Amino acid sequence: MLVAIKLGGSVITDKSRLKTPNIENINNLAKCIAELWRGGIRFIVVHGAGSYAHIPSKKYGLADGIKNDEGKLHFAEVHSFCEELSTIIVNALIKNGLPAISFHPATFVIQKNKTPVEINDMLINKYAEKGFVPVTHGDVVLDEEINTSIISGDKLMEHFGRTIASKLVFATDVDGLLTRIDGSGKLIRRVTKDNFDDVMNAVGGSQNTDVTGGMASKICNLMDLKIETILANGNYPERIKNAIKGKEDIYTLFTP
Ligand code: IP8
């Protein structure tokens, strides 16, 4: 089984404070992935950009592209922040015994008006095939229409869901899909084609600075994929372990 797992930016960073990694969560998640890996499960790790990129991208207006040389500098700076966070993730995985290799979307993705038109995933797939753990992330990328734009890790997850992954796991900062996101919501444990429309109405945006959209936009394409998707709380890696093994716990399972 090849699992594409997205480590949400709110789990691996403090999203309200610029460039603040949550080292404890990063280490716990790396340990969890390593344990599953030793049990024979293979992974592609995608991580959010968290406060390394959402805060400066918003400040510089990067979601709508750059217009001049100053914009290029902002683009380069935000990309290097994303790389910094990715290095922290990769090192945590290596420390736990995983052969993690970083791939930065700025160097393999082209978009047109904020939609990917080219994802050069050949090397990612090759490394995955050879038993490495490819790591990639939300990033700034070239854009054929507006010079540059942002690709969210969620878009990359969708891509892997359509190509090589057999399961998608989103480790977010909530327990799964909730009927309300203000803390009083009830967990929706299963989403199938039958109840999808009803449950979508219950989902709102995320609280913090997020230039690539909140929860609703993150999940609305999932039911089009042919594979199972899990939404679980990344602050409790045990739940992710259970979810991937198909054991009961607190999480939401989307079945197409
Ligand atoms: O955190 C966003 O990626 P995400 C990337 O996966 C940037 O949505 C550059 C803000």
mmCIF file of C-alpha atoms and ligand atoms in Angstrom:
data_model
loop_
_atom_site.group_PDB
_atom_site.id
_atom_site.type_symbol
_atom_site.label_atom_id
_atom_site.label_comp_id
_atom_site.label_asym_id
_atom_site.label_seq_id
_atom_site.Cartn_x
_atom_site.Cartn_y
_atom_site.Cartn_z
ATOM 1 C CA MET A 1 0.000 0.000 0.000
ATOM 2 C CA LEU A 2 1.341 3.446 -0.960
ATOM 3 C CA VAL A 3 -0.109 6.121 1.311
ATOM 4 C CA ALA A 4 0.152 9.807 0.483
ATOM 5 C CA ILE A 5 0.000 11.601 3.833
ATOM 6 C CA LYS A 6 -0.411 15.348 4.185
ATOM 7 C CA LEU A 7 0.975 16.858 7.374
ATOM 8 C CA GLY A 8 -1.158 19.951 7.791
ATOM 9 C CA GLY A 9 0.514 23.320 8.275
ATOM 10 C CA SER A 10 -1.459 23.921 11.501
ATOM 11 C CA VAL A 11 -0.092 20.706 12.967
ATOM 12 C CA ILE A 12 3.573 21.130 12.059
ATOM 13 C CA THR A 13 3.802 24.879 12.698
ATOM 14 C CA ASP A 14 2.192 27.514 14.846
ATOM 15 C CA LYS A 15 0.211 29.062 12.008
ATOM 16 C CA SER A 16 -0.175 32.413 13.736
ATOM 17 C CA ARG A 17 3.587 32.973 14.275
ATOM 18 C CA LEU A 18 6.007 33.362 11.367
ATOM 19 C CA LYS A 19 8.389 30.419 10.860
ATOM 20 C CA THR A 20 7.557 28.613 14.083
ATOM 21 C CA PRO A 21 7.810 24.833 13.722
ATOM 22 C CA ASN A 22 6.005 22.517 16.122
ATOM 23 C CA ILE A 23 8.953 20.209 16.678
ATOM 24 C CA GLU A 24 7.110 17.922 19.083
ATOM 25 C CA ASN A 25 4.326 17.225 16.569
ATOM 26 C CA ILE A 26 6.819 16.837 13.715
ATOM 27 C CA ASN A 27 8.816 14.250 15.680
ATOM 28 C CA ASN A 28 5.707 12.364 16.804
ATOM 29 C CA LEU A 29 4.369 12.190 13.247
ATOM 30 C CA ALA A 30 7.744 11.105 11.866
ATOM 31 C CA LYS A 31 7.850 8.341 14.482
ATOM 32 C CA CYS A 32 4.324 7.233 13.573
ATOM 33 C CA ILE A 33 5.130 7.117 9.841
ATOM 34 C CA ALA A 34 8.345 5.194 10.590
ATOM 35 C CA GLU A 35 6.467 2.559 12.626
ATOM 36 C CA LEU A 36 3.968 2.012 9.822
ATOM 37 C CA TRP A 37 6.830 1.923 7.311
ATOM 38 C CA ARG A 38 8.516 -0.849 9.264
ATOM 39 C CA GLY A 39 5.191 -2.710 9.030
ATOM 40 C CA GLY A 40 5.459 -2.605 5.217
ATOM 41 C CA ILE A 41 3.400 0.492 4.341
ATOM 42 C CA ARG A 42 5.018 2.881 1.849
ATOM 43 C CA PHE A 43 4.609 6.655 1.926
ATOM 44 C CA ILE A 44 4.777 9.882 0.008
ATOM 45 C CA VAL A 45 4.829 12.729 2.514
ATOM 46 C CA VAL A 46 3.258 16.057 1.565
ATOM 47 C CA HIS A 47 3.346 18.865 4.059
ATOM 48 C CA GLY A 48 1.626 22.201 4.349
ATOM 49 C CA ALA A 49 3.629 25.412 4.392
ATOM 50 C CA GLY A 50 2.133 26.668 7.651
ATOM 51 C CA SER A 51 3.468 29.918 9.054
ATOM 52 C CA TYR A 52 6.594 29.601 6.882
ATOM 53 C CA ALA A 53 4.640 30.675 3.816
ATOM 54 C CA HIS A 54 1.017 31.604 4.506
ATOM 55 C CA ILE A 55 1.882 34.718 6.515
ATOM 56 C CA PRO A 56 4.461 36.179 4.072
ATOM 57 C CA SER A 57 2.422 35.094 0.997
ATOM 58 C CA LYS A 58 -0.516 37.054 2.309
ATOM 59 C CA LYS A 59 1.652 40.055 3.139
ATOM 60 C CA TYR A 60 3.158 40.104 -0.390
ATOM 61 C CA GLY A 61 -0.066 39.141 -2.209
ATOM 62 C CA LEU A 62 1.624 36.128 -3.796
ATOM 63 C CA ALA A 63 -1.617 34.207 -4.368
ATOM 64 C CA ASP A 64 -2.377 36.521 -7.306
ATOM 65 C CA GLY A 65 1.064 36.407 -8.914
ATOM 66 C CA ILE A 66 4.022 38.755 -9.030
ATOM 67 C CA LYS A 67 4.378 41.849 -11.207
ATOM 68 C CA ASN A 68 7.977 43.055 -10.950
ATOM 69 C CA ASP A 69 11.483 42.399 -9.652
ATOM 70 C CA GLU A 70 10.471 43.057 -6.085
ATOM 71 C CA GLY A 71 7.829 40.345 -6.505
ATOM 72 C CA LYS A 72 10.510 37.936 -7.694
ATOM 73 C CA LEU A 73 12.428 38.565 -4.538
ATOM 74 C CA HIS A 74 9.315 37.889 -2.426
ATOM 75 C CA PHE A 75 8.692 34.702 -4.413
ATOM 76 C CA ALA A 76 12.278 33.542 -3.850
ATOM 77 C CA GLU A 77 12.108 34.359 -0.154
ATOM 78 C CA VAL A 78 8.860 32.450 0.410
ATOM 79 C CA HIS A 79 10.178 29.495 -1.574
ATOM 80 C CA SER A 80 13.288 29.389 0.589
ATOM 81 C CA PHE A 81 11.103 29.484 3.729
ATOM 82 C CA CYS A 82 9.184 26.469 2.360
ATOM 83 C CA GLU A 83 12.485 24.683 1.779
ATOM 84 C CA GLU A 84 13.546 25.423 5.344
ATOM 85 C CA LEU A 85 10.404 23.807 6.725
ATOM 86 C CA SER A 86 10.797 20.866 4.371
ATOM 87 C CA THR A 87 14.344 20.306 5.604
ATOM 88 C CA ILE A 88 13.033 20.096 9.177
ATOM 89 C CA ILE A 89 10.480 17.467 8.109
ATOM 90 C CA VAL A 90 13.009 15.484 6.060
ATOM 91 C CA ASN A 91 15.516 15.456 8.914
ATOM 92 C CA ALA A 92 12.865 14.233 11.373
ATOM 93 C CA LEU A 93 12.022 11.374 8.999
ATOM 94 C CA ILE A 94 15.698 10.484 8.476
ATOM 95 C CA LYS A 95 16.264 10.524 12.246
ATOM 96 C CA ASN A 96 13.512 7.918 12.481
ATOM 97 C CA GLY A 97 15.153 5.686 9.903
ATOM 98 C CA LEU A 98 13.300 6.734 6.741
ATOM 99 C CA PRO A 99 15.127 7.477 3.455
ATOM 100 C CA ALA A 100 13.348 10.798 2.877
ATOM 101 C CA ILE A 101 14.106 12.881 -0.237
ATOM 102 C CA SER A 102 12.798 16.398 -0.720
ATOM 103 C CA PHE A 103 11.068 17.608 -3.915
ATOM 104 C CA HIS A 104 10.179 21.278 -4.202
ATOM 105 C CA PRO A 105 7.188 22.113 -6.450
ATOM 106 C CA ALA A 106 8.837 25.377 -7.605
ATOM 107 C CA THR A 107 11.148 23.076 -9.581
ATOM 108 C CA PHE A 108 8.634 20.560 -10.983
ATOM 109 C CA VAL A 109 5.182 22.186 -11.232
ATOM 110 C CA ILE A 110 3.792 24.780 -13.663
ATOM 111 C CA GLN A 111 0.327 26.261 -13.230
ATOM 112 C CA LYS A 112 -2.028 28.246 -15.413
ATOM 113 C CA ASN A 113 -4.228 30.678 -13.538
ATOM 114 C CA LYS A 114 -3.618 28.813 -10.262
ATOM 115 C CA THR A 115 -4.328 25.349 -11.663
ATOM 116 C CA PRO A 116 -1.536 22.832 -12.255
ATOM 117 C CA VAL A 117 -0.947 22.189 -15.960
ATOM 118 C CA GLU A 118 2.323 20.302 -15.575
ATOM 119 C CA ILE A 119 3.473 18.171 -12.668
ATOM 120 C CA ASN A 120 6.781 16.546 -13.531
ATOM 121 C CA ASP A 121 6.463 13.680 -11.097
ATOM 122 C CA MET A 122 8.670 11.177 -12.926
ATOM 123 C CA LEU A 123 11.489 11.312 -10.382
ATOM 124 C CA ILE A 124 9.130 11.332 -7.396
ATOM 125 C CA ASN A 125 7.510 8.161 -8.714
ATOM 126 C CA LYS A 126 10.889 6.573 -9.404
ATOM 127 C CA TYR A 127 12.148 7.294 -5.895
ATOM 128 C CA ALA A 128 8.908 5.936 -4.395
ATOM 129 C CA GLU A 129 9.266 2.796 -6.529
ATOM 130 C CA LYS A 130 12.836 2.313 -5.330
ATOM 131 C CA GLY A 131 11.786 2.427 -1.673
ATOM 132 C CA PHE A 132 12.582 6.037 -0.784
ATOM 133 C CA VAL A 133 10.126 8.395 0.918
ATOM 134 C CA PRO A 134 9.512 11.370 -1.374
ATOM 135 C CA VAL A 135 8.656 14.534 0.562
ATOM 136 C CA THR A 136 6.979 17.509 -1.080
ATOM 137 C CA HIS A 137 4.930 20.490 0.037
ATOM 138 C CA GLY A 138 2.830 23.551 -0.709
ATOM 139 C CA ASP A 139 4.994 26.085 -2.559
ATOM 140 C CA VAL A 140 5.151 29.048 -4.905
ATOM 141 C CA VAL A 141 5.402 28.033 -8.574
ATOM 142 C CA LEU A 142 5.572 29.509 -12.075
ATOM 143 C CA ASP A 143 2.223 30.322 -13.665
ATOM 144 C CA GLU A 144 1.649 30.700 -17.423
ATOM 145 C CA GLU A 145 -1.167 33.217 -16.948
ATOM 146 C CA ILE A 146 -0.219 35.343 -13.934
ATOM 147 C CA ASN A 147 3.586 34.805 -13.782
ATOM 148 C CA THR A 148 3.528 32.935 -10.491
ATOM 149 C CA SER A 149 0.999 31.404 -8.135
ATOM 150 C CA ILE A 150 0.697 29.123 -5.140
ATOM 151 C CA ILE A 151 0.159 25.394 -5.139
ATOM 152 C CA SER A 152 -1.288 23.896 -1.998
ATOM 153 C CA GLY A 153 -0.113 20.543 -0.700
ATOM 154 C CA ASP A 154 -3.752 19.476 -1.047
ATOM 155 C CA LYS A 155 -3.547 19.830 -4.830
ATOM 156 C CA LEU A 156 -0.481 17.580 -4.816
ATOM 157 C CA MET A 157 -2.386 15.076 -2.666
ATOM 158 C CA GLU A 158 -5.179 15.026 -5.241
ATOM 159 C CA HIS A 159 -2.585 14.442 -7.941
ATOM 160 C CA PHE A 160 -1.075 11.472 -6.097
ATOM 161 C CA GLY A 161 -4.607 10.226 -5.400
ATOM 162 C CA ARG A 162 -5.194 10.108 -9.150
ATOM 163 C CA THR A 163 -1.792 8.597 -9.960
ATOM 164 C CA ILE A 164 0.235 6.375 -7.635
ATOM 165 C CA ALA A 165 -1.274 6.516 -4.132
ATOM 166 C CA SER A 166 -3.692 3.829 -2.946
ATOM 167 C CA LYS A 167 -4.825 5.829 0.107
ATOM 168 C CA LEU A 168 -4.780 9.509 1.122
ATOM 169 C CA VAL A 169 -4.398 10.660 4.720
ATOM 170 C CA PHE A 170 -4.832 14.264 5.821
ATOM 171 C CA ALA A 171 -3.379 14.945 9.273
ATOM 172 C CA THR A 172 -5.117 18.197 10.168
ATOM 173 C CA ASP A 173 -5.698 20.058 13.436
ATOM 174 C CA VAL A 174 -9.274 18.794 13.793
ATOM 175 C CA ASP A 175 -10.645 15.351 14.641
ATOM 176 C CA GLY A 176 -11.997 14.756 11.161
ATOM 177 C CA LEU A 177 -15.016 16.175 9.405
ATOM 178 C CA LEU A 178 -17.195 17.886 12.003
ATOM 179 C CA THR A 179 -20.793 19.059 11.777
ATOM 180 C CA ARG A 180 -19.571 22.427 13.122
ATOM 181 C CA ILE A 181 -15.989 23.650 13.298
ATOM 182 C CA ASP A 182 -16.373 25.877 16.369
ATOM 183 C CA GLY A 183 -15.542 23.055 18.788
ATOM 184 C CA SER A 184 -19.133 21.992 19.396
ATOM 185 C CA GLY A 185 -19.338 19.910 16.235
ATOM 186 C CA LYS A 186 -19.952 16.192 16.073
ATOM 187 C CA LEU A 187 -17.604 13.924 14.182
ATOM 188 C CA ILE A 188 -18.860 12.474 10.905
ATOM 189 C CA ARG A 189 -17.155 9.074 10.853
ATOM 190 C CA ARG A 190 -17.997 7.962 7.336
ATOM 191 C CA VAL A 191 -18.637 9.898 4.162
ATOM 192 C CA THR A 192 -20.020 8.031 1.204
ATOM 193 C CA LYS A 193 -21.682 9.170 -2.018
ATOM 194 C CA ASP A 194 -25.033 8.839 -0.209
ATOM 195 C CA ASN A 195 -24.430 11.414 2.527
ATOM 196 C CA PHE A 196 -21.809 13.626 0.813
ATOM 197 C CA ASP A 197 -24.076 16.586 -0.050
ATOM 198 C CA ASP A 198 -25.491 16.779 3.465
ATOM 199 C CA VAL A 199 -22.140 16.708 5.202
ATOM 200 C CA MET A 200 -20.558 19.309 2.888
ATOM 201 C CA ASN A 201 -23.001 21.897 4.221
ATOM 202 C CA ALA A 202 -21.560 21.399 7.674
ATOM 203 C CA VAL A 203 -17.998 22.346 6.774
ATOM 204 C CA GLY A 204 -16.547 25.857 7.037
ATOM 205 C CA GLY A 205 -13.182 27.624 6.466
ATOM 206 C CA SER A 206 -10.160 27.281 8.743
ATOM 207 C CA GLN A 207 -9.520 29.878 11.453
ATOM 208 C CA ASN A 208 -6.008 31.108 10.734
ATOM 209 C CA THR A 209 -4.298 32.857 7.834
ATOM 210 C CA ASP A 210 -4.651 30.421 4.932
ATOM 211 C CA VAL A 211 -4.155 31.683 1.396
ATOM 212 C CA THR A 212 -5.125 28.408 -0.259
ATOM 213 C CA GLY A 213 -8.613 27.983 1.226
ATOM 214 C CA GLY A 214 -10.089 26.275 4.262
ATOM 215 C CA MET A 215 -11.450 22.822 4.929
ATOM 216 C CA ALA A 216 -14.369 22.952 2.492
ATOM 217 C CA SER A 217 -12.151 23.605 -0.517
ATOM 218 C CA LYS A 218 -9.704 20.980 0.717
ATOM 219 C CA ILE A 219 -12.236 18.166 0.701
ATOM 220 C CA CYS A 220 -14.654 18.951 -2.089
ATOM 221 C CA ASN A 221 -12.747 16.954 -4.726
ATOM 222 C CA LEU A 222 -12.058 13.925 -2.580
ATOM 223 C CA MET A 223 -15.157 12.016 -3.549
ATOM 224 C CA ASP A 224 -14.116 12.132 -7.213
ATOM 225 C CA LEU A 225 -11.053 10.059 -6.417
ATOM 226 C CA LYS A 226 -11.249 6.307 -6.667
ATOM 227 C CA ILE A 227 -9.448 5.649 -3.381
ATOM 228 C CA GLU A 228 -10.125 5.918 0.339
ATOM 229 C CA THR A 229 -9.285 9.152 2.105
ATOM 230 C CA ILE A 230 -8.820 9.637 5.832
ATOM 231 C CA LEU A 231 -9.099 12.904 7.747
ATOM 232 C CA ALA A 232 -7.576 12.615 11.209
ATOM 233 C CA ASN A 233 -6.155 14.836 13.925
ATOM 234 C CA GLY A 234 -2.390 15.046 13.482
ATOM 235 C CA ASN A 235 -1.971 16.049 17.118
ATOM 236 C CA TYR A 236 -2.787 12.398 17.955
ATOM 237 C CA PRO A 237 -0.601 10.203 15.694
ATOM 238 C CA GLU A 238 -2.006 7.041 17.311
ATOM 239 C CA ARG A 239 -5.303 7.788 15.558
ATOM 240 C CA ILE A 240 -3.520 8.021 12.224
ATOM 241 C CA LYS A 241 -1.905 4.661 12.849
ATOM 242 C CA ASN A 242 -5.265 3.093 13.639
ATOM 243 C CA ALA A 243 -6.963 4.756 10.683
ATOM 244 C CA ILE A 244 -4.364 3.466 8.223
ATOM 245 C CA LYS A 245 -4.612 -0.012 9.718
ATOM 246 C CA GLY A 246 -8.418 0.156 9.387
ATOM 247 C CA LYS A 247 -9.017 0.083 13.162
ATOM 248 C CA GLU A 248 -11.793 2.062 14.859
ATOM 249 C CA ASP A 249 -10.757 5.424 16.317
ATOM 250 C CA ILE A 250 -11.573 9.106 16.011
ATOM 251 C CA TYR A 251 -11.300 10.053 12.312
ATOM 252 C CA THR A 252 -13.358 10.441 9.155
ATOM 253 C CA LEU A 253 -13.160 7.930 6.346
ATOM 254 C CA PHE A 254 -14.225 8.922 2.834
ATOM 255 C CA THR A 255 -15.122 5.956 0.691
ATOM 256 C CA PRO A 256 -15.762 6.607 -2.992
HETATM 257 O O1 IP8 B 1 -0.156 24.941 3.300
HETATM 258 C C1 IP8 B 1 0.515 26.631 0.743
HETATM 259 O O2 IP8 B 1 0.477 25.247 0.890
HETATM 260 P P1 IP8 B 1 -0.558 24.561 1.919
HETATM 261 C C2 IP8 B 1 1.815 27.110 0.098
HETATM 262 O O3 IP8 B 1 -0.438 23.093 1.654
HETATM 263 C C3 IP8 B 1 2.080 28.574 0.206
HETATM 264 O O4 IP8 B 1 -1.930 25.076 1.578
HETATM 265 C C4 IP8 B 1 3.259 29.074 -0.531
HETATM 266 C C5 IP8 B 1 1.355 29.429 0.885
#
